[in-house]
CSV table of C-alpha atoms and ligand atoms in Angstrom, one decimal:
chain,number,residue,atom,x,y,z
A,233,UNK,CA,22.8,2.5,-50.6
A,234,UNK,CA,19.3,2.2,-51.9
A,235,UNK,CA,16.7,2.4,-49.1
A,236,UNK,CA,13.8,1.1,-51.1
A,237,UNK,CA,13.7,-1.7,-53.6
A,238,UNK,CA,11.2,-2.7,-56.2
A,239,UNK,CA,10.9,-6.5,-55.8
A,240,UNK,CA,9.2,-8.4,-58.6
A,241,UNK,CA,8.5,-12.0,-57.9
A,242,UNK,CA,6.4,-13.6,-60.6
A,243,UNK,CA,5.9,-17.3,-60.1
A,244,UNK,CA,3.7,-17.7,-63.1
A,245,UNK,CA,1.9,-15.6,-65.6
A,246,UNK,CA,-0.3,-17.1,-68.3
A,247,UNK,CA,-2.6,-15.9,-71.0
A,248,UNK,CA,-5.4,-17.8,-72.6
A,249,UNK,CA,-4.2,-19.0,-76.0
A,250,UNK,CA,-6.1,-19.4,-79.3
A,251,UNK,CA,-6.2,-23.1,-79.0
A,252,UNK,CA,-7.9,-23.1,-75.6
A,253,UNK,CA,-4.7,-23.9,-73.8
A,254,UNK,CA,-3.0,-21.3,-71.6
A,255,UNK,CA,0.2,-19.7,-72.8
A,256,UNK,CA,2.9,-19.3,-70.2
A,257,UNK,CA,4.6,-15.9,-70.4
A,258,UNK,CA,6.7,-16.0,-67.2
A,259,UNK,CA,7.5,-19.1,-65.2
A,260,UNK,CA,9.1,-17.9,-62.9
A,261,UNK,CA,10.7,-14.4,-63.2
A,262,UNK,CA,12.2,-12.4,-60.5
A,263,UNK,CA,13.8,-9.0,-60.6
A,264,UNK,CA,14.9,-6.4,-58.1
A,265,UNK,CA,15.3,-2.7,-59.1
A,266,UNK,CA,17.0,-0.3,-56.8
A,267,UNK,CA,15.2,3.0,-55.9
A,268,UNK,CA,15.9,5.6,-58.5
A,269,UNK,CA,17.5,3.2,-60.9
A,270,UNK,CA,16.7,3.6,-64.7
A,271,UNK,CA,16.3,0.1,-66.0
A,272,UNK,CA,16.1,-0.5,-69.7
A,273,UNK,CA,14.2,-3.6,-70.8
A,274,UNK,CA,14.6,-5.0,-74.2
A,275,UNK,CA,14.0,-8.2,-76.1
A,276,UNK,CA,12.1,-9.6,-79.1
A,277,UNK,CA,8.5,-8.5,-79.6
A,278,UNK,CA,6.0,-10.8,-78.0
A,279,UNK,CA,8.4,-11.9,-75.3
A,280,UNK,CA,6.4,-10.2,-72.5
A,281,UNK,CA,7.8,-6.7,-72.0
A,282,UNK,CA,4.5,-5.0,-71.9
A,283,UNK,CA,3.0,-7.7,-69.8
A,284,UNK,CA,5.8,-7.2,-67.3
A,285,UNK,CA,5.1,-3.5,-67.2
A,286,UNK,CA,1.4,-4.1,-66.6
A,287,UNK,CA,2.2,-6.4,-63.7
A,288,UNK,CA,4.7,-3.9,-62.2
A,289,UNK,CA,2.2,-1.0,-62.5
A,290,UNK,CA,-0.4,-3.0,-60.6
A,291,UNK,CA,-3.1,-2.8,-63.3
A,292,UNK,CA,-2.6,-6.5,-64.1
A,293,UNK,CA,-3.0,-8.6,-61.0
A,294,UNK,CA,-3.9,-11.9,-62.7
A,295,UNK,CA,-0.7,-13.7,-62.0
A,296,UNK,CA,0.8,-15.7,-59.2
A,297,UNK,CA,3.5,-14.0,-57.2
A,298,UNK,CA,4.0,-10.5,-55.9
A,299,UNK,CA,5.3,-7.1,-56.5
A,300,UNK,CA,6.5,-5.2,-53.5
A,301,UNK,CA,8.2,-1.9,-52.8
A,302,UNK,CA,6.2,-0.2,-55.5
A,303,UNK,CA,6.8,3.6,-55.1
A,304,UNK,CA,3.8,5.9,-55.6
A,305,UNK,CA,2.6,7.7,-57.6
A,306,UNK,CA,3.0,5.6,-60.8
A,307,UNK,CA,3.3,7.2,-64.2
A,308,UNK,CA,3.0,5.0,-67.2
A,309,UNK,CA,3.3,5.4,-70.9
A,310,UNK,CA,1.4,2.5,-72.3
A,311,UNK,CA,2.4,1.0,-75.6
A,312,UNK,CA,-0.7,2.6,-77.2
A,313,UNK,CA,-1.4,6.2,-75.9
A,314,UNK,CA,-4.7,5.4,-74.2
A,315,UNK,CA,-6.0,9.0,-74.4
A,316,UNK,CA,-9.7,9.4,-73.8
A,317,UNK,CA,-10.9,10.4,-77.3
A,318,UNK,CA,-13.8,12.5,-76.1
A,319,UNK,CA,-11.5,14.8,-74.1
A,320,UNK,CA,-9.0,17.4,-75.3
A,321,UNK,CA,-5.2,16.8,-75.0
A,322,UNK,CA,-5.1,19.1,-72.1
A,323,UNK,CA,-8.1,17.6,-70.2
A,324,UNK,CA,-6.5,14.1,-70.7
A,325,UNK,CA,-3.5,15.3,-68.7
A,326,UNK,CA,-5.5,17.3,-66.2
A,327,UNK,CA,-7.5,14.3,-65.1
A,328,UNK,CA,-4.4,12.6,-64.0
A,329,UNK,CA,-3.4,15.6,-61.9
A,330,UNK,CA,-6.6,16.9,-60.4
A,331,UNK,CA,-6.1,20.3,-58.8
A,332,UNK,CA,-2.9,20.9,-60.7
A,333,UNK,CA,-4.2,22.2,-64.0
A,334,UNK,CA,-1.3,24.6,-64.6
A,335,UNK,CA,1.1,21.6,-64.5
A,336,UNK,CA,-0.8,19.9,-67.2
A,337,UNK,CA,-0.4,22.8,-69.6
A,338,UNK,CA,3.3,23.1,-68.7
A,339,UNK,CA,3.9,19.4,-69.4
A,340,UNK,CA,2.1,19.6,-72.7
A,341,UNK,CA,4.4,22.5,-73.6
A,342,UNK,CA,7.4,20.5,-72.4
A,343,UNK,CA,6.7,17.7,-74.9
A,344,UNK,CA,6.5,20.3,-77.7
A,345,UNK,CA,2.7,20.5,-78.0
A,346,UNK,CA,2.0,24.1,-77.0
A,347,UNK,CA,-1.0,25.3,-79.1
A,348,UNK,CA,-2.5,21.8,-79.2
A,349,UNK,CA,-4.3,22.0,-75.8
A,350,UNK,CA,-7.8,22.0,-77.3
A,351,UNK,CA,-7.1,19.3,-79.9
A,352,UNK,CA,-9.0,16.0,-79.6
A,353,UNK,CA,-6.8,12.9,-79.8
A,354,UNK,CA,-8.2,11.9,-83.2
A,355,UNK,CA,-6.8,15.1,-84.7
A,356,UNK,CA,-3.3,14.3,-83.4
A,357,UNK,CA,-0.7,12.1,-85.3
A,358,UNK,CA,0.5,8.9,-83.6
A,359,UNK,CA,3.7,10.6,-82.5
A,360,UNK,CA,1.8,13.6,-81.0
A,361,UNK,CA,-0.6,11.4,-79.1
A,362,UNK,CA,2.3,9.4,-77.7
A,363,UNK,CA,3.8,12.7,-76.5
A,364,UNK,CA,0.6,13.7,-74.8
A,365,UNK,CA,0.6,10.4,-73.0
A,366,UNK,CA,4.2,10.9,-72.0
A,367,UNK,CA,3.3,14.4,-70.7
A,368,UNK,CA,0.5,12.7,-68.6
A,369,UNK,CA,2.9,10.2,-67.2
A,370,UNK,CA,5.4,12.8,-66.2
A,371,UNK,CA,2.8,15.3,-64.9
A,372,UNK,CA,2.0,13.1,-62.0
A,373,UNK,CA,5.6,13.5,-60.8
A,374,UNK,CA,6.0,9.7,-60.6
A,375,UNK,CA,8.1,7.9,-58.1
A,376,UNK,CA,7.8,4.9,-60.4
A,377,UNK,CA,7.9,5.5,-64.1
A,378,UNK,CA,7.0,2.9,-66.7
A,379,UNK,CA,7.7,3.7,-70.3
A,380,UNK,CA,6.6,1.3,-73.1
A,381,UNK,CA,8.6,2.1,-76.2
A,382,UNK,CA,8.5,5.9,-75.8
A,383,UNK,CA,10.4,6.6,-78.9
A,384,UNK,CA,8.5,4.4,-81.4
A,385,UNK,CA,6.9,6.4,-84.3
A,386,UNK,CA,8.7,9.6,-83.4
A,387,UNK,CA,11.0,11.2,-85.9
A,388,UNK,CA,14.7,11.6,-85.1
A,389,UNK,CA,14.6,15.1,-83.9
A,390,UNK,CA,11.5,14.6,-81.7
A,391,UNK,CA,12.9,11.4,-80.3
A,392,UNK,CA,16.1,13.2,-79.4
A,393,UNK,CA,14.0,15.9,-77.7
A,394,UNK,CA,12.0,13.3,-75.7
A,395,UNK,CA,15.3,11.6,-74.7
A,396,UNK,CA,16.5,14.9,-73.3
A,397,UNK,CA,13.3,15.5,-71.5
A,398,UNK,CA,13.5,12.1,-69.9
A,399,UNK,CA,17.1,12.6,-69.0
A,400,UNK,CA,16.1,15.8,-67.3
A,401,UNK,CA,13.3,14.2,-65.3
A,402,UNK,CA,15.6,11.3,-64.3
A,403,UNK,CA,18.2,13.8,-63.0
A,404,UNK,CA,15.6,16.0,-61.2
A,405,UNK,CA,13.2,13.5,-59.6
A,406,UNK,CA,15.1,10.2,-59.8
A,407,UNK,CA,12.0,8.0,-60.3
A,408,UNK,CA,12.5,4.3,-60.4
A,409,UNK,CA,12.2,3.6,-64.1
A,410,UNK,CA,11.5,0.7,-66.3
A,411,UNK,CA,11.9,1.7,-69.9
A,412,UNK,CA,11.1,-0.7,-72.8
A,413,UNK,CA,12.9,0.0,-76.0
A,414,UNK,CA,14.4,-1.7,-79.0
A,415,UNK,CA,16.7,1.2,-79.6
A,416,UNK,CA,20.0,0.3,-77.8
A,417,UNK,CA,21.5,3.7,-78.4
A,418,UNK,CA,18.9,5.3,-76.2
A,419,UNK,CA,19.3,2.4,-73.8
A,420,UNK,CA,22.9,3.2,-73.2
A,421,UNK,CA,22.4,6.9,-73.0
A,422,UNK,CA,19.5,6.8,-70.6
A,423,UNK,CA,19.8,3.6,-68.6
A,424,UNK,CA,21.7,2.6,-65.5
A,425,UNK,CA,21.1,-1.0,-66.3
A,426,UNK,CA,20.0,-3.1,-69.3
A,427,UNK,CA,17.9,-6.2,-69.1
A,428,UNK,CA,17.3,-8.5,-72.0
A,429,UNK,CA,14.4,-10.9,-72.0
A,430,UNK,CA,14.2,-13.9,-74.3
A,431,UNK,CA,12.4,-17.2,-74.8
A,432,UNK,CA,9.0,-18.6,-74.0
A,433,UNK,CA,8.4,-18.5,-71.1
A,434,UNK,CA,10.6,-15.4,-70.9
A,435,UNK,CA,13.9,-15.5,-69.0
A,436,UNK,CA,16.4,-12.7,-68.2
A,437,UNK,CA,19.3,-13.7,-70.5
A,438,UNK,CA,21.4,-10.6,-69.8
A,439,UNK,CA,21.5,-8.1,-66.9
A,440,UNK,CA,24.1,-5.5,-67.3
A,441,UNK,CA,24.7,-2.4,-65.2
A,442,UNK,CA,26.2,0.6,-66.9
A,443,UNK,CA,28.5,2.7,-64.8
A,444,UNK,CA,27.9,6.4,-65.2
A,445,UNK,CA,30.9,7.5,-63.1
A,446,UNK,CA,33.0,7.3,-66.2
A,447,UNK,CA,32.4,10.8,-67.6
A,448,UNK,CA,34.7,10.3,-70.5
A,449,UNK,CA,31.8,8.6,-72.3
A,450,UNK,CA,33.3,5.1,-72.7
A,451,UNK,CA,30.8,3.5,-70.5
A,452,UNK,CA,32.2,0.7,-68.5
A,453,UNK,CA,30.0,-2.4,-68.5
A,454,UNK,CA,30.0,-4.8,-65.7
A,455,UNK,CA,27.9,-7.9,-65.2
A,456,UNK,CA,25.1,-7.4,-62.7
A,457,UNK,CA,23.9,-10.2,-60.5
A,458,UNK,CA,21.6,-12.1,-62.9
A,459,UNK,CA,18.8,-13.6,-61.0
A,460,UNK,CA,18.2,-16.5,-63.4
B,279,UNK,CA,-18.2,21.7,-97.2
B,280,UNK,CA,-17.3,21.6,-100.9
B,281,UNK,CA,-19.4,23.5,-103.4
B,282,UNK,CA,-20.6,20.3,-105.1
B,283,UNK,CA,-21.8,18.7,-101.9
B,284,UNK,CA,-23.5,22.0,-100.9
B,285,UNK,CA,-25.5,21.9,-104.1
B,286,UNK,CA,-26.4,18.3,-103.5
B,287,UNK,CA,-27.6,19.1,-100.0
B,288,UNK,CA,-29.6,21.9,-101.3
B,289,UNK,CA,-31.2,19.7,-104.0
B,290,UNK,CA,-32.0,17.1,-101.4
B,291,UNK,CA,-33.6,19.7,-99.1
B,292,UNK,CA,-35.9,20.9,-102.0
B,293,UNK,CA,-36.8,17.3,-102.8
B,294,UNK,CA,-37.8,16.6,-99.2
B,295,UNK,CA,-40.0,19.7,-99.2
B,296,UNK,CA,-41.5,18.7,-102.5
B,297,UNK,CA,-42.2,15.2,-101.3
B,298,UNK,CA,-43.9,16.5,-98.2
B,299,UNK,CA,-46.0,18.8,-100.3
B,300,UNK,CA,-46.9,16.0,-102.7
B,301,UNK,CA,-48.1,13.9,-99.7
B,302,UNK,CA,-50.4,16.7,-98.5
B,303,UNK,CA,-51.7,17.3,-102.0
B,304,UNK,CA,-52.5,13.6,-102.4
B,305,UNK,CA,-54.4,13.7,-99.2
B,306,UNK,CA,-56.4,16.8,-100.2
B,307,UNK,CA,-57.3,15.3,-103.6
B,308,UNK,CA,-58.4,12.0,-102.1
B,309,UNK,CA,-60.5,13.8,-99.5
B,310,UNK,CA,-62.2,15.9,-102.2
B,311,UNK,CA,-63.0,12.8,-104.2
B,312,UNK,CA,-64.3,10.9,-101.1
B,313,UNK,CA,-66.3,14.0,-100.0
B,314,UNK,CA,-67.2,12.3,-96.7
B,315,UNK,CA,-67.4,13.6,-93.1
B,316,UNK,CA,-65.3,10.6,-92.1
B,317,UNK,CA,-62.4,11.5,-94.4
B,318,UNK,CA,-61.5,15.2,-93.9
B,319,UNK,CA,-58.8,16.9,-95.9
B,320,UNK,CA,-55.7,18.6,-94.6
B,321,UNK,CA,-57.1,22.1,-94.7
B,322,UNK,CA,-60.1,21.1,-92.5
B,323,UNK,CA,-57.9,19.1,-90.1
B,324,UNK,CA,-55.4,22.0,-89.7
B,325,UNK,CA,-58.1,24.5,-89.1
B,326,UNK,CA,-59.5,22.3,-86.3
B,327,UNK,CA,-56.0,21.8,-84.9
B,328,UNK,CA,-55.4,25.6,-84.7
B,329,UNK,CA,-58.8,26.2,-83.2
B,330,UNK,CA,-58.2,23.5,-80.6
B,331,UNK,CA,-54.8,24.9,-79.8
B,332,UNK,CA,-56.0,28.4,-79.3
B,333,UNK,CA,-59.0,27.3,-77.3
B,334,UNK,CA,-56.6,25.6,-74.9
B,335,UNK,CA,-58.0,22.1,-74.7
B,336,UNK,CA,-55.4,20.5,-77.0
B,337,UNK,CA,-52.4,22.1,-75.4
B,338,UNK,CA,-53.6,21.0,-72.0
B,339,UNK,CA,-54.0,17.3,-73.0
B,340,UNK,CA,-50.8,17.4,-75.0
B,341,UNK,CA,-48.9,18.7,-72.0
B,342,UNK,CA,-50.3,16.0,-69.8
B,343,UNK,CA,-49.4,13.3,-72.2
B,344,UNK,CA,-45.9,14.6,-72.7
B,345,UNK,CA,-45.4,14.8,-69.0
B,346,UNK,CA,-46.4,11.2,-68.7
B,347,UNK,CA,-44.0,10.2,-71.6
B,348,UNK,CA,-41.2,12.1,-69.9
B,349,UNK,CA,-41.8,10.5,-66.5
B,350,UNK,CA,-42.1,7.0,-67.9
B,351,UNK,CA,-39.1,7.3,-70.2
B,352,UNK,CA,-37.0,8.9,-67.6
B,353,UNK,CA,-37.8,6.2,-65.0
B,354,UNK,CA,-37.3,3.4,-67.6
B,355,UNK,CA,-33.9,4.8,-68.7
B,356,UNK,CA,-32.7,5.3,-65.2
B,357,UNK,CA,-33.7,1.9,-63.9
B,358,UNK,CA,-32.9,0.1,-67.2
B,359,UNK,CA,-29.4,1.7,-67.3
B,360,UNK,CA,-28.5,0.5,-63.8
B,361,UNK,CA,-29.8,-3.0,-64.5
B,362,UNK,CA,-28.2,-3.1,-67.9
B,363,UNK,CA,-24.9,-2.0,-66.6
B,364,UNK,CA,-25.0,-4.7,-64.0
B,365,UNK,CA,-25.9,-7.3,-66.6
B,366,UNK,CA,-23.1,-6.1,-68.9
B,367,UNK,CA,-20.5,-6.2,-66.2
B,368,UNK,CA,-21.4,-9.3,-64.3
B,369,UNK,CA,-22.2,-12.7,-65.8
B,370,UNK,CA,-24.2,-13.7,-62.7
B,371,UNK,CA,-26.4,-10.6,-62.8
B,372,UNK,CA,-27.0,-11.3,-66.4
B,373,UNK,CA,-28.1,-14.8,-65.8
B,374,UNK,CA,-30.5,-13.9,-63.0
B,375,UNK,CA,-32.0,-11.0,-64.9
B,376,UNK,CA,-32.5,-12.9,-68.2
B,377,UNK,CA,-35.8,-14.6,-67.6
B,378,UNK,CA,-37.4,-11.4,-66.4
B,379,UNK,CA,-36.1,-9.6,-69.5
B,380,UNK,CA,-37.3,-12.2,-71.9
B,381,UNK,CA,-40.7,-12.3,-70.2
B,382,UNK,CA,-41.1,-8.5,-70.2
B,383,UNK,CA,-39.7,-8.1,-73.7
B,384,UNK,CA,-42.4,-10.4,-75.1
B,385,UNK,CA,-45.3,-9.1,-72.9
B,386,UNK,CA,-47.8,-7.2,-75.0
B,387,UNK,CA,-48.1,-3.6,-73.6
B,388,UNK,CA,-51.9,-4.0,-73.3
B,389,UNK,CA,-51.5,-6.8,-70.7
B,390,UNK,CA,-48.9,-4.9,-68.6
B,391,UNK,CA,-51.2,-1.8,-68.6
B,392,UNK,CA,-54.3,-3.7,-67.6
B,393,UNK,CA,-52.6,-5.7,-64.9
B,394,UNK,CA,-50.9,-2.7,-63.3
B,395,UNK,CA,-54.2,-0.8,-63.4
B,396,UNK,CA,-55.9,-3.7,-61.6
B,397,UNK,CA,-53.2,-4.0,-59.0
B,398,UNK,CA,-52.5,-0.3,-58.4
B,399,UNK,CA,-55.7,1.4,-59.4
B,400,UNK,CA,-56.4,3.9,-62.2
B,401,UNK,CA,-53.8,6.5,-61.3
B,402,UNK,CA,-50.8,8.3,-62.8
B,403,UNK,CA,-48.3,6.3,-60.8
B,404,UNK,CA,-49.8,3.1,-62.2
B,405,UNK,CA,-49.6,4.5,-65.7
B,406,UNK,CA,-46.0,5.6,-65.4
B,407,UNK,CA,-45.0,2.2,-63.9
B,408,UNK,CA,-46.8,0.3,-66.6
B,409,UNK,CA,-45.2,2.2,-69.4
B,410,UNK,CA,-41.8,2.1,-67.8
B,411,UNK,CA,-42.1,-1.7,-67.4
B,412,UNK,CA,-42.7,-1.9,-71.1
B,413,UNK,CA,-39.6,0.1,-71.9
B,414,UNK,CA,-37.1,-1.1,-69.2
B,415,UNK,CA,-36.2,-4.5,-70.9
B,416,UNK,CA,-35.3,-2.7,-74.1
B,417,UNK,CA,-33.0,-0.3,-72.2
B,418,UNK,CA,-31.5,-3.1,-70.3
B,419,UNK,CA,-30.6,-5.0,-73.5
B,420,UNK,CA,-29.1,-1.9,-75.1
B,421,UNK,CA,-27.1,-0.7,-72.2
B,422,UNK,CA,-26.0,-4.3,-71.4
B,423,UNK,CA,-24.5,-4.4,-74.9
B,424,UNK,CA,-22.6,-1.1,-74.3
B,425,UNK,CA,-21.4,-2.1,-70.8
B,426,UNK,CA,-20.1,-5.4,-72.1
B,427,UNK,CA,-18.0,-3.6,-74.6
B,428,UNK,CA,-16.3,-1.1,-72.3
B,429,UNK,CA,-12.7,-0.6,-73.1
B,430,UNK,CA,-10.4,-2.5,-70.7
B,431,UNK,CA,-7.4,-0.3,-71.7
B,432,UNK,CA,-9.2,2.9,-70.6
B,433,UNK,CA,-10.2,1.3,-67.3
B,434,UNK,CA,-6.6,0.3,-66.6
B,435,UNK,CA,-5.4,3.7,-67.5
B,436,UNK,CA,-8.0,5.3,-65.2
B,437,UNK,CA,-7.1,2.9,-62.4
B,438,UNK,CA,-3.4,3.6,-62.8
B,439,UNK,CA,-4.0,7.4,-62.6
B,440,UNK,CA,-6.3,6.9,-59.6
B,441,UNK,CA,-9.3,8.6,-61.2
B,442,UNK,CA,-11.8,7.7,-58.4
B,443,UNK,CA,-15.3,6.5,-58.8
B,444,UNK,CA,-16.9,9.8,-59.9
B,445,UNK,CA,-14.3,10.7,-62.5
B,446,UNK,CA,-14.2,7.1,-63.7
B,447,UNK,CA,-18.0,7.2,-64.3
B,448,UNK,CA,-18.1,10.6,-65.8
B,449,UNK,CA,-15.1,10.6,-68.0
B,450,UNK,CA,-14.5,6.9,-68.8
B,451,UNK,CA,-17.7,4.9,-68.5
B,452,UNK,CA,-20.6,7.3,-69.5
B,453,UNK,CA,-18.9,8.7,-72.7
B,454,UNK,CA,-18.6,5.1,-73.9
B,455,UNK,CA,-22.2,4.4,-73.1
B,456,UNK,CA,-23.5,7.7,-74.6
B,457,UNK,CA,-24.3,6.2,-78.1
B,458,UNK,CA,-26.3,3.4,-76.3
B,459,UNK,CA,-28.2,6.0,-74.2
B,460,UNK,CA,-29.0,7.9,-77.4
B,461,UNK,CA,-30.4,4.8,-79.0
B,462,UNK,CA,-32.4,4.0,-75.9
B,463,UNK,CA,-33.8,7.6,-75.8
B,464,UNK,CA,-34.7,7.7,-79.5
B,465,UNK,CA,-36.3,4.2,-79.6
B,466,UNK,CA,-37.8,4.8,-76.2
B,467,UNK,CA,-39.6,8.0,-77.3
B,468,UNK,CA,-41.1,6.3,-80.2
B,469,UNK,CA,-42.3,3.3,-78.1
B,470,UNK,CA,-43.3,5.2,-75.0
B,471,UNK,CA,-45.7,7.7,-76.4
B,472,UNK,CA,-47.7,5.0,-78.2
B,473,UNK,CA,-48.1,3.1,-74.9
B,474,UNK,CA,-48.9,6.3,-72.9
B,475,UNK,CA,-51.8,6.9,-75.3
B,476,UNK,CA,-53.0,3.4,-75.0
B,477,UNK,CA,-52.8,3.6,-71.2
B,478,UNK,CA,-54.7,6.9,-71.1
B,479,UNK,CA,-57.4,5.5,-73.3
B,480,UNK,CA,-57.8,2.6,-70.9
B,481,UNK,CA,-57.7,4.3,-67.6
B,482,UNK,CA,-57.2,8.1,-67.4
B,483,UNK,CA,-59.6,10.9,-67.7
B,484,UNK,CA,-57.3,13.4,-69.5
B,485,UNK,CA,-54.4,13.3,-72.0
B,486,UNK,CA,-54.3,12.8,-75.7
B,487,UNK,CA,-55.3,9.1,-75.4
B,488,UNK,CA,-58.4,10.0,-73.4
B,489,UNK,CA,-59.4,12.7,-75.9
B,490,UNK,CA,-59.0,10.2,-78.8
B,491,UNK,CA,-61.4,7.8,-77.1
B,492,UNK,CA,-64.0,10.6,-76.8
B,493,UNK,CA,-63.7,11.5,-80.4
B,494,UNK,CA,-63.7,7.8,-81.4
B,495,UNK,CA,-67.1,7.5,-79.7
B,496,UNK,CA,-68.4,10.4,-81.8
B,497,UNK,CA,-66.7,9.2,-85.0
B,498,UNK,CA,-65.0,12.6,-85.1
B,499,UNK,CA,-62.2,11.8,-87.5
B,500,UNK,CA,-61.2,15.5,-88.0
B,501,UNK,CA,-60.4,15.8,-84.3
B,502,UNK,CA,-58.6,12.5,-84.2
B,503,UNK,CA,-56.4,13.5,-87.0
B,504,UNK,CA,-55.8,16.9,-85.5
B,505,UNK,CA,-54.6,15.3,-82.3
B,506,UNK,CA,-52.5,12.8,-84.3
B,507,UNK,CA,-50.8,15.6,-86.2
B,508,UNK,CA,-50.2,17.7,-83.2
B,509,UNK,CA,-48.4,14.8,-81.5
B,510,UNK,CA,-46.4,14.1,-84.6
B,511,UNK,CA,-45.3,17.7,-84.7
B,512,UNK,CA,-44.2,17.6,-81.1
B,513,UNK,CA,-42.2,14.4,-81.6
B,514,UNK,CA,-40.5,15.9,-84.7
B,515,UNK,CA,-39.7,19.0,-82.6
B,516,UNK,CA,-38.2,16.8,-79.9
B,517,UNK,CA,-36.1,14.9,-82.4
B,518,UNK,CA,-34.7,18.0,-84.2
B,519,UNK,CA,-34.8,20.4,-81.3
B,520,UNK,CA,-33.5,18.1,-78.6
B,521,UNK,CA,-32.1,14.7,-79.7
B,522,UNK,CA,-30.1,15.9,-82.8
B,523,UNK,CA,-28.4,18.8,-80.9
B,524,UNK,CA,-27.8,16.4,-78.0
B,525,UNK,CA,-26.2,13.9,-80.2
B,526,UNK,CA,-24.1,16.5,-81.9
B,527,UNK,CA,-22.9,17.8,-78.5
B,528,UNK,CA,-22.1,14.4,-77.2
B,529,UNK,CA,-20.2,13.3,-80.3
B,530,UNK,CA,-18.3,16.5,-81.0
B,531,UNK,CA,-15.0,14.8,-80.6
B,532,UNK,CA,-15.6,12.5,-83.5
B,533,UNK,CA,-15.3,15.3,-86.0
C,740,ADP,N1,-4.6,-9.8,-73.1
C,740,ADP,C1,-3.9,-10.8,-73.7
C,740,ADP,N2,-4.6,-12.0,-74.0
C,740,ADP,C2,-3.9,-13.0,-74.5
C,740,ADP,N3,-2.6,-12.9,-74.8
C,740,ADP,C3,-1.9,-11.8,-74.6
C,740,ADP,C4,-2.5,-10.7,-74.0
C,740,ADP,N4,-1.6,-9.7,-73.9
C,740,ADP,C5,-0.5,-10.2,-74.4
C,740,ADP,N5,-0.6,-11.5,-74.8
C,740,ADP,C6,0.4,-12.3,-75.3
C,740,ADP,O1,1.5,-12.3,-74.4
C,740,ADP,C7,2.7,-12.3,-75.1
C,740,ADP,C8,3.6,-11.1,-74.6
C,740,ADP,O2,2.9,-9.9,-75.0
C,740,ADP,P1,3.6,-8.5,-74.7
C,740,ADP,O3,3.9,-8.4,-73.3
C,740,ADP,O4,2.7,-7.5,-75.3
C,740,ADP,O5,5.0,-8.6,-75.5
C,740,ADP,P2,6.0,-7.5,-75.9
C,740,ADP,O6,5.6,-6.2,-75.2
C,740,ADP,O7,7.3,-8.0,-75.3
C,740,ADP,O8,6.1,-7.3,-77.3
C,740,ADP,C9,2.4,-12.2,-76.6
C,740,ADP,O9,2.5,-13.5,-77.2
C,740,ADP,C10,1.0,-11.8,-76.6
C,740,ADP,O10,0.3,-12.3,-77.7
C,741,MG,MG1,4.9,-4.5,-76.0
């Protein structure tokens, strides 16, 4: 059914460790994600979820292997907001969508930050900064959306609002999505598929597709084709 | 600002003014005691200063010297920034530049000025080049430090959102280097104008340095002090009229 497919083939990914030896994060790891699929990624902290997102986004190319079928443009919510502190909230979004300034303001409003256009990031709380970064990621109208713990440090109500916003974008634009979260409730409400990473080097220990055809709400789980 | 800190600031301001006044008074008293042509008091010096300023000579030489400072400092910062950025980003560039930097950092200004005058002749281009050469290594070292500390996370973000070279430079790189540019500018001003005066004394026929030499030959201490004070006033004006507002403008986001 899917025409495009994001193919992740990591042979090896290492980081320099404290003791001078290299730490192996993935060895190997391969994963295919269908076009438009919302794939929830979870696992203990330090397992390599953020590293995997960096590799998929293309900003980290220091690994052996390949990522193909990457749809453009890419929107990414990094684990830390990565807003330029010398630019206002609005300018931070505008820079990602040159020539589409009205979109920037619209997306800032969509994440509930109307009135904060001219605030510098240091004036914003952690949760607000994360929402600005989310607005930036969505403003580019991504075909590939990478979200690293989007609900962390948000209060219940805001987290709920952001979940609805994401659900909305998924339904409208159908970006291929990798969403890292520890919150399994949002995983099952947002995702088409849940992948659990574990171990060192990290392996996929579970790969479950969630069928959404079942409107009654009792989601049927079926085992996906685990690649490990 | 709270009321207490407002009062403290006010007291400090008055103290600064009083300290300045005390310095001038000490000078006047010392001059009266010495009662010597070679040790004029502040009243005498300021009246000569005003007279020279009105007559036009002083402003002309001051203007020439300032233009030379601006040209040398501008060239030094431009060239030094490019080299410093390269050294901060590339290990190889750093290694190849290092002996030059060390050599120039330790070269007395007098030697650079004399050599460049001999090689290029007694001209303004030679002066600007010689002064810039004295300043470039300091700029390289400062900017190298900043370029080596550029945030990798921001660079990744900019790459992901396809900022392009111009936006990357303007919105990601330069703002991070701004504090290092300010340090270069401020230190550079202090260093450059001293060397400009030296170079004028050695090989130009106008500018404050040249004038100082003339007055030195006549043992005209009053004029020497008048020129010194005028230059000091201009430097203070640049600091508070240009550098402080510039700093405030560049670092608005920190408040
Ligand atoms: N730039 C880096 N240099 C060295 N080690 C790193 C770097 N980034 C991540 N790591 C290490 O890689 C492992 C995986 O990190 P990360 O992908 O951030 O985990 P997660 O997002 O699953 O919590 C961790 O042990 C972390 O310490
Ligand atoms: Mg992480």
